[in-house]
Tab-separated table of C-alpha atoms in Angstrom:
chain	number	residue	atom	x	y	z
A	1073	MET	CA	-43.816	-27.695	287.986
A	1074	SER	CA	-46.429	-30.104	286.684
A	1075	SER	CA	-46.509	-33.564	288.338
A	1076	SER	CA	-46.053	-35.156	284.884
A	1077	LEU	CA	-43.129	-33.992	282.793
A	1078	ARG	CA	-44.158	-31.880	279.832
A	1079	VAL	CA	-41.866	-32.734	276.932
A	1080	GLY	CA	-41.776	-30.757	273.709
A	1081	TYR	CA	-40.683	-32.429	270.481
A	1082	VAL	CA	-40.957	-32.059	266.705
A	1083	PRO	CA	-43.233	-34.786	265.279
A	1084	GLU	CA	-40.841	-35.933	262.557
A	1085	HIS	CA	-38.864	-39.125	261.955
A	1086	PHE	CA	-36.238	-38.182	264.553
A	1087	SER	CA	-38.890	-38.516	267.263
A	1088	THR	CA	-39.310	-42.283	266.701
A	1089	PRO	CA	-37.167	-43.370	269.720
A	1090	LEU	CA	-39.307	-41.110	271.907
A	1091	TYR	CA	-42.420	-42.943	270.696
A	1092	PHE	CA	-40.766	-46.292	271.483
A	1093	ALA	CA	-39.745	-45.062	274.957
A	1094	ARG	CA	-43.369	-44.281	275.766
A	1095	THR	CA	-44.791	-47.420	274.121
A	1096	TYR	CA	-42.403	-50.034	275.508
A	1097	PHE	CA	-40.566	-48.522	278.480
A	1098	SER	CA	-43.255	-46.676	280.446
A	1099	LEU	CA	-42.023	-43.167	279.741
A	1100	SER	CA	-44.433	-41.164	281.868
A	1101	ALA	CA	-44.632	-37.747	280.265
A	1102	ASP	CA	-46.957	-35.499	278.326
A	1103	LEU	CA	-45.409	-35.500	274.849
A	1104	ILE	CA	-46.365	-32.204	273.236
A	1105	PRO	CA	-45.751	-31.812	269.468
A	1106	PHE	CA	-44.444	-28.511	268.110
A	1107	LEU	CA	-44.949	-28.349	264.351
A	1108	SER	CA	-43.205	-24.970	264.182
A	1109	GLY	CA	-40.036	-26.361	265.738
A	1110	THR	CA	-37.316	-25.313	268.134
A	1111	GLY	CA	-38.020	-21.580	268.228
A	1112	HIS	CA	-41.550	-22.192	269.457
A	1113	MET	CA	-40.259	-24.576	272.140
A	1114	VAL	CA	-37.826	-21.890	273.367
A	1115	THR	CA	-40.824	-19.625	273.968
A	1116	ALA	CA	-42.777	-22.414	275.682
A	1117	LEU	CA	-39.873	-23.303	277.983
A	1118	ARG	CA	-39.441	-19.693	279.072
A	1119	ALA	CA	-43.169	-19.361	279.649
A	1120	GLY	CA	-43.045	-22.371	281.992
A	1121	GLU	CA	-45.200	-24.435	279.607
A	1122	LEU	CA	-42.572	-27.175	279.097
A	1123	ASP	CA	-40.097	-28.920	281.385
A	1124	ILE	CA	-37.960	-30.682	278.769
A	1125	ALA	CA	-37.635	-30.354	275.004
A	1126	ILE	CA	-35.792	-32.090	272.169
A	1127	GLY	CA	-34.825	-29.764	269.356
A	1128	LEU	CA	-32.116	-28.461	267.077
A	1129	THR	CA	-28.694	-27.654	268.501
A	1130	GLU	CA	-28.408	-24.275	266.778
A	1131	GLY	CA	-31.782	-23.095	268.096
A	1132	TRP	CA	-30.976	-23.993	271.725
A	1133	ILE	CA	-27.442	-22.589	271.687
A	1134	ALA	CA	-28.454	-19.343	269.992
A	1135	ALA	CA	-31.290	-18.795	272.489
A	1136	ILE	CA	-29.117	-19.497	275.545
A	1137	ALA	CA	-26.204	-17.411	274.224
A	1138	LYS	CA	-28.408	-14.391	273.569
A	1139	GLU	CA	-29.881	-14.648	277.058
A	1140	VAL	CA	-26.430	-15.046	278.657
A	1141	ALA	CA	-25.134	-11.987	276.787
A	1142	ALA	CA	-28.179	-9.963	277.899
A	1143	TYR	CA	-27.806	-11.032	281.548
A	1144	GLN	CA	-24.114	-10.193	281.548
A	1145	ALA	CA	-24.741	-6.762	280.041
A	1146	ALA	CA	-27.417	-6.031	282.656
A	1147	GLU	CA	-25.610	-7.876	285.480
A	1148	LYS	CA	-28.715	-9.932	286.227
A	1149	THR	CA	-29.151	-13.512	287.450
A	1150	PRO	CA	-30.923	-16.055	285.213
A	1151	SER	CA	-34.444	-17.048	286.272
A	1152	ASP	CA	-35.961	-20.489	286.883
A	1153	ASN	CA	-37.520	-20.296	283.428
A	1154	ASP	CA	-34.100	-20.541	281.811
A	1155	PHE	CA	-32.976	-23.891	280.473
A	1156	LYS	CA	-29.724	-25.759	279.890
A	1157	VAL	CA	-28.500	-28.500	277.604
A	1158	VAL	CA	-28.662	-31.849	279.386
A	1159	GLY	CA	-28.379	-34.360	276.566
A	1160	THR	CA	-27.184	-35.238	273.084
A	1161	PHE	CA	-30.002	-36.959	271.188
A	1162	VAL	CA	-28.445	-37.317	267.721
A	1163	GLU	CA	-24.712	-37.522	267.012
A	1164	THR	CA	-24.847	-36.880	263.247
A	1165	PRO	CA	-25.225	-33.481	261.511
A	1166	LEU	CA	-28.526	-32.441	259.939
A	1167	CYS	CA	-28.880	-32.019	256.187
A	1168	TRP	CA	-31.036	-28.980	255.434
A	1169	ALA	CA	-32.578	-28.954	251.962
A	1170	ILE	CA	-32.813	-25.498	250.386
A	1171	SER	CA	-36.101	-25.286	248.505
A	1172	THR	CA	-38.166	-22.865	246.436
A	1173	GLY	CA	-41.579	-23.094	244.789
A	1174	TYR	CA	-42.034	-25.869	242.245
A	1175	GLY	CA	-42.681	-23.412	239.405
A	1176	ARG	CA	-40.142	-20.726	240.343
A	1177	GLU	CA	-38.153	-20.892	237.084
A	1178	ARG	CA	-35.871	-17.949	237.909
A	1179	ILE	CA	-34.495	-19.710	240.984
A	1180	THR	CA	-32.432	-22.748	240.029
A	1181	ASN	CA	-29.447	-22.743	242.418
A	1182	VAL	CA	-28.137	-21.191	245.628
A	1183	GLN	CA	-26.502	-18.265	243.817
A	1184	ASP	CA	-29.955	-17.108	242.718
A	1185	LEU	CA	-30.904	-16.591	246.389
A	1186	LYS	CA	-28.624	-13.627	247.131
A	1187	GLY	CA	-30.701	-10.729	248.453
A	1188	LYS	CA	-33.914	-12.792	248.461
A	1189	LYS	CA	-36.507	-13.355	251.186
A	1190	VAL	CA	-36.214	-16.532	253.252
A	1191	GLY	CA	-39.121	-18.204	254.984
A	1192	VAL	CA	-38.499	-19.385	258.553
A	1193	SER	CA	-40.776	-21.076	261.041
A	1194	ARG	CA	-40.202	-18.281	263.579
A	1195	GLY	CA	-37.428	-16.075	264.942
A	1196	GLY	CA	-34.748	-18.071	266.747
A	1197	SER	CA	-35.724	-21.351	265.088
A	1198	GLY	CA	-33.282	-23.687	263.372
A	1199	SER	CA	-34.476	-22.505	259.952
A	1200	TYR	CA	-33.853	-18.896	261.048
A	1201	VAL	CA	-30.373	-19.639	262.396
A	1202	MET	CA	-29.373	-21.633	259.324
A	1203	SER	CA	-30.214	-18.705	257.038
A	1204	TYR	CA	-27.321	-16.862	258.692
A	1205	VAL	CA	-25.068	-19.888	258.375
A	1206	LEU	CA	-25.913	-20.081	254.651
A	1207	LYS	CA	-25.161	-16.374	254.225
A	1208	ASP	CA	-21.810	-16.886	255.911
A	1209	ARG	CA	-20.992	-19.973	253.829
A	1210	GLU	CA	-21.660	-18.106	250.603
A	1211	GLY	CA	-19.624	-15.068	251.710
A	1212	TRP	CA	-22.504	-12.617	251.373
A	1213	ASP	CA	-22.469	-9.440	253.492
A	1214	GLN	CA	-26.153	-8.859	254.109
A	1215	PRO	CA	-28.387	-11.320	255.975
A	1216	PHE	CA	-31.592	-12.444	254.322
A	1217	GLU	CA	-34.909	-10.829	255.154
A	1218	CYS	CA	-36.578	-13.490	257.316
A	1219	VAL	CA	-40.352	-13.968	257.121
A	1220	PRO	CA	-41.925	-16.179	259.846
A	1221	LEU	CA	-44.428	-18.651	258.340
A	1222	GLN	CA	-44.800	-20.997	261.345
A	1223	THR	CA	-45.024	-24.491	259.852
A	1224	PHE	CA	-43.561	-26.638	257.077
A	1225	GLU	CA	-46.845	-26.362	255.206
A	1226	GLY	CA	-46.824	-22.597	255.655
A	1227	LEU	CA	-43.312	-22.444	254.233
A	1228	ARG	CA	-44.302	-24.516	251.195
A	1229	LYS	CA	-47.248	-22.223	250.592
A	1230	GLY	CA	-45.020	-19.185	250.962
A	1231	VAL	CA	-42.529	-20.159	248.247
A	1232	ASN	CA	-45.382	-20.922	245.853
A	1233	ASP	CA	-47.406	-17.750	246.362
A	1234	GLY	CA	-44.362	-15.457	246.335
A	1235	THR	CA	-44.446	-14.442	250.005
A	1236	VAL	CA	-40.844	-15.699	250.233
A	1237	ASP	CA	-38.294	-16.962	247.735
A	1238	PHE	CA	-36.909	-19.992	249.558
A	1239	PHE	CA	-36.737	-21.830	252.853
A	1240	MET	CA	-34.663	-24.551	254.515
A	1241	TRP	CA	-36.009	-27.730	256.119
A	1242	GLU	CA	-34.671	-31.204	256.847
A	1243	TYR	CA	-33.993	-33.063	253.584
A	1244	PHE	CA	-36.067	-36.224	254.016
A	1245	THR	CA	-39.051	-34.237	255.327
A	1246	SER	CA	-38.823	-32.046	252.219
A	1247	LYS	CA	-38.150	-34.808	249.698
A	1248	ARG	CA	-41.656	-36.174	249.208
A	1249	TYR	CA	-42.851	-32.692	248.124
A	1250	TYR	CA	-40.419	-32.489	245.183
A	1251	SER	CA	-43.251	-33.591	242.926
A	1252	SER	CA	-45.991	-31.643	241.182
A	1253	ASP	CA	-48.723	-33.978	242.442
A	1254	THR	CA	-48.214	-33.078	246.131
A	1255	LEU	CA	-49.814	-30.306	248.189
A	1256	HIS	CA	-47.806	-27.089	247.754
A	1257	PRO	CA	-44.960	-28.754	245.800
A	1258	ILE	CA	-41.405	-27.478	246.066
A	1259	LYS	CA	-38.115	-27.652	244.165
A	1260	LYS	CA	-34.697	-28.347	245.663
A	1261	VAL	CA	-31.985	-25.836	244.743
A	1262	GLY	CA	-29.270	-26.824	247.216
A	1263	GLU	CA	-28.425	-28.165	250.659
A	1264	ILE	CA	-26.367	-27.278	253.701
A	1265	TYR	CA	-25.191	-29.407	256.623
A	1266	THR	CA	-24.967	-28.207	260.186
A	1267	PRO	CA	-21.348	-27.990	261.387
A	1268	TRP	CA	-22.473	-29.635	264.654
A	1269	SER	CA	-24.398	-32.697	265.843
A	1270	SER	CA	-28.012	-31.984	265.160
A	1271	TRP	CA	-30.391	-32.621	268.080
A	1272	LYS	CA	-30.000	-31.827	271.778
A	1273	ILE	CA	-32.135	-32.273	274.888
A	1274	VAL	CA	-32.719	-29.273	277.158
A	1275	ALA	CA	-34.410	-28.948	280.541
A	1276	ARG	CA	-35.502	-26.030	282.696
A	1277	THR	CA	-33.161	-25.212	285.564
A	1278	PRO	CA	-35.453	-26.444	288.413
A	1279	LEU	CA	-35.213	-29.938	286.919
A	1280	MET	CA	-31.422	-30.180	287.170
A	1281	ASP	CA	-30.065	-33.035	289.321
A	1282	THR	CA	-33.506	-34.540	289.926
A	1283	PRO	CA	-34.670	-38.184	289.766
A	1284	ALA	CA	-37.328	-37.122	287.239
A	1285	LEU	CA	-34.692	-35.946	284.762
A	1286	ASP	CA	-32.533	-39.041	285.335
A	1287	SER	CA	-35.517	-41.311	284.718
A	1288	PHE	CA	-36.470	-39.462	281.552
A	1289	LEU	CA	-32.966	-39.813	280.104
A	1290	ASP	CA	-32.904	-43.520	281.005
A	1291	LYS	CA	-36.192	-44.066	279.159
A	1292	VAL	CA	-34.934	-42.210	276.088
A	1293	ASN	CA	-31.820	-44.405	276.080
A	1294	ALA	CA	-34.055	-47.467	276.141
A	1295	GLY	CA	-36.133	-46.076	273.266
A	1296	ILE	CA	-33.008	-45.520	271.170
A	1297	LYS	CA	-31.741	-49.040	271.845
A	1298	TYR	CA	-35.119	-50.452	270.798
A	1299	PHE	CA	-35.063	-48.295	267.641
A	1300	GLU	CA	-31.650	-49.685	266.664
A	1301	GLU	CA	-32.691	-53.296	267.308
A	1302	HIS	CA	-36.115	-53.085	265.590
A	1303	GLN	CA	-35.483	-51.152	262.405
A	1304	GLU	CA	-38.312	-52.732	260.417
A	1305	GLU	CA	-40.779	-51.638	263.088
A	1306	ALA	CA	-39.243	-48.165	263.026
A	1307	VAL	CA	-39.685	-47.925	259.250
A	1308	GLN	CA	-43.298	-49.066	259.540
A	1309	TYR	CA	-44.025	-46.443	262.208
A	1310	ILE	CA	-42.341	-43.630	260.248
A	1311	SER	CA	-44.047	-44.523	256.968
A	1312	THR	CA	-47.542	-45.048	258.409
A	1313	LYS	CA	-47.801	-42.598	261.309
A	1314	LEU	CA	-45.559	-39.790	260.052
A	1315	ASP	CA	-45.383	-38.015	256.703
A	1316	TYR	CA	-42.725	-40.146	254.946
A	1317	GLU	CA	-42.488	-42.707	252.183
A	1318	GLU	CA	-41.196	-46.139	253.209
A	1319	GLU	CA	-38.117	-45.916	250.966
A	1320	ASP	CA	-37.254	-42.475	252.347
A	1321	ALA	CA	-37.529	-43.802	255.898
A	1322	LYS	CA	-35.102	-46.605	255.029
A	1323	GLU	CA	-32.641	-44.197	253.395
A	1324	TRP	CA	-32.818	-41.794	256.339
A	1325	MET	CA	-32.040	-44.594	258.775
A	1326	LYS	CA	-28.761	-45.213	256.945
A	1327	THR	CA	-27.699	-41.601	257.615
A	1328	VAL	CA	-28.677	-41.059	261.258
A	1329	ARG	CA	-26.813	-42.077	264.409
A	1330	PHE	CA	-28.494	-41.566	267.757
A	1331	ALA	CA	-26.441	-41.270	270.930
A	1332	ARG	CA	-25.888	-44.559	272.781
A	1333	ASP	CA	-26.190	-42.613	276.031
A	1334	VAL	CA	-27.970	-39.297	275.669
A	1335	ARG	CA	-26.689	-37.829	278.930
A	1336	GLY	CA	-24.635	-34.675	278.622
A	1337	VAL	CA	-23.022	-32.460	276.017
A	1338	LYS	CA	-19.336	-31.791	275.387
A	1339	LYS	CA	-17.858	-28.366	276.117
A	1340	SER	CA	-16.309	-28.377	272.659
A	1341	VAL	CA	-19.748	-28.631	271.023
A	1342	ILE	CA	-20.982	-25.551	272.900
A	1343	LYS	CA	-17.811	-23.587	272.205
A	1344	ASP	CA	-17.652	-24.462	268.500
A	1345	THR	CA	-21.350	-23.788	267.938
A	1346	VAL	CA	-21.261	-20.407	269.683
A	1347	GLU	CA	-18.198	-19.351	267.711
A	1348	MET	CA	-19.802	-20.402	264.422
A	1349	LEU	CA	-23.027	-18.552	265.270
A	1350	GLN	CA	-21.069	-15.448	266.248
A	1351	LYS	CA	-19.175	-15.579	262.958
A	1352	ALA	CA	-22.447	-15.929	261.059
A	1353	GLY	CA	-23.947	-12.939	262.889
A	1354	VAL	CA	-26.642	-14.851	264.761
A	1355	ILE	CA	-25.157	-14.037	268.187
A	1356	GLU	CA	-23.991	-10.546	269.110
A	1357	GLY	CA	-22.390	-9.406	272.342
A	1358	GLU	CA	-19.976	-11.108	274.702
A	1359	VAL	CA	-21.026	-14.603	275.741
A	1360	TRP	CA	-17.857	-15.390	277.693
A	1361	ARG	CA	-14.398	-13.968	277.988
A	1362	LYS	CA	-11.644	-15.765	276.153
A	1363	GLY	CA	-10.554	-18.824	278.124
A	1364	ASP	CA	-13.440	-18.532	280.609
A	1365	GLU	CA	-14.779	-22.069	280.264
A	1366	SER	CA	-16.469	-21.942	283.665
A	1367	THR	CA	-19.020	-19.468	282.301
A	1368	MET	CA	-19.742	-21.766	279.380
A	1369	VAL	CA	-20.343	-24.783	281.602
A	1370	GLU	CA	-22.385	-22.912	284.191
A	1371	LYS	CA	-24.677	-21.059	281.788
A	1372	PHE	CA	-25.110	-23.548	278.955
A	1373	VAL	CA	-24.649	-27.062	280.312
A	1374	GLY	CA	-26.778	-28.933	282.825
A	1375	ILE	CA	-24.961	-32.244	282.347
A	1376	LEU	CA	-21.383	-32.285	281.079
A	1377	ARG	CA	-20.082	-35.060	278.833
A	1378	GLU	CA	-16.397	-35.928	278.747
A	1379	GLU	CA	-14.436	-35.140	275.607
A	1380	ASP	CA	-13.226	-38.043	273.465
């Protein structure tokens, strides 16, 4: 393991407390941005290129569940390059905007998307997982054909040149491009909320129960507290250093609630997310036997949070 923690994150508005943790509370880590999101960080974690990452709940849980099911089928033991959920970064759900190309006149609402091609950042990403959740919500039998386009810009290009018909991305990140005078403009046709809290912290298994992990979580807590107490500074950072309008930053801050203490994840969150992803067809195979909570805790959770 590298002497300095390598931390993957998505360089969007949700990362602001991480910036404050490094700026004001001596967070000693290499912060590595991943424009293509959670799916790319899964790959980097398993390649030993990251120690910790902050990403979307559905991407982490789907990746761990698929690996657990594969290990159980083959009766193998997980490797050191596996990772577990160690923290809850954001308590609120994520609103995914469903968007198509600005001039796509034949696509005006979600019903027009049945049987269409969906753009995703990459396989296993949040945008990939949520395409299955959308299919399940609408009661459609067949999953969408998923086309990996890597980045938010790539997705916007794809819906305008006809490579794909629609994609899903966080609402406030999408919002500024709902105008014809932006680069690769898009049109909103719907939205969908995650049925779970939206952002989790994961760490590779060799980092469990170490002072380095404890220190990192302490610094993130301090960054969140600073964010909550200095909202004008947060808005200025988001609107000048990230790709957001000032008014959108202010509106987003009314909707988000970060964890007061990021340590741990509840068993119920893991269980409910896995069951939803199984129902949607994202996860196949047996993850745990009915009532076998010990498997869930051991394979998914590095730090357990008490239920309310």
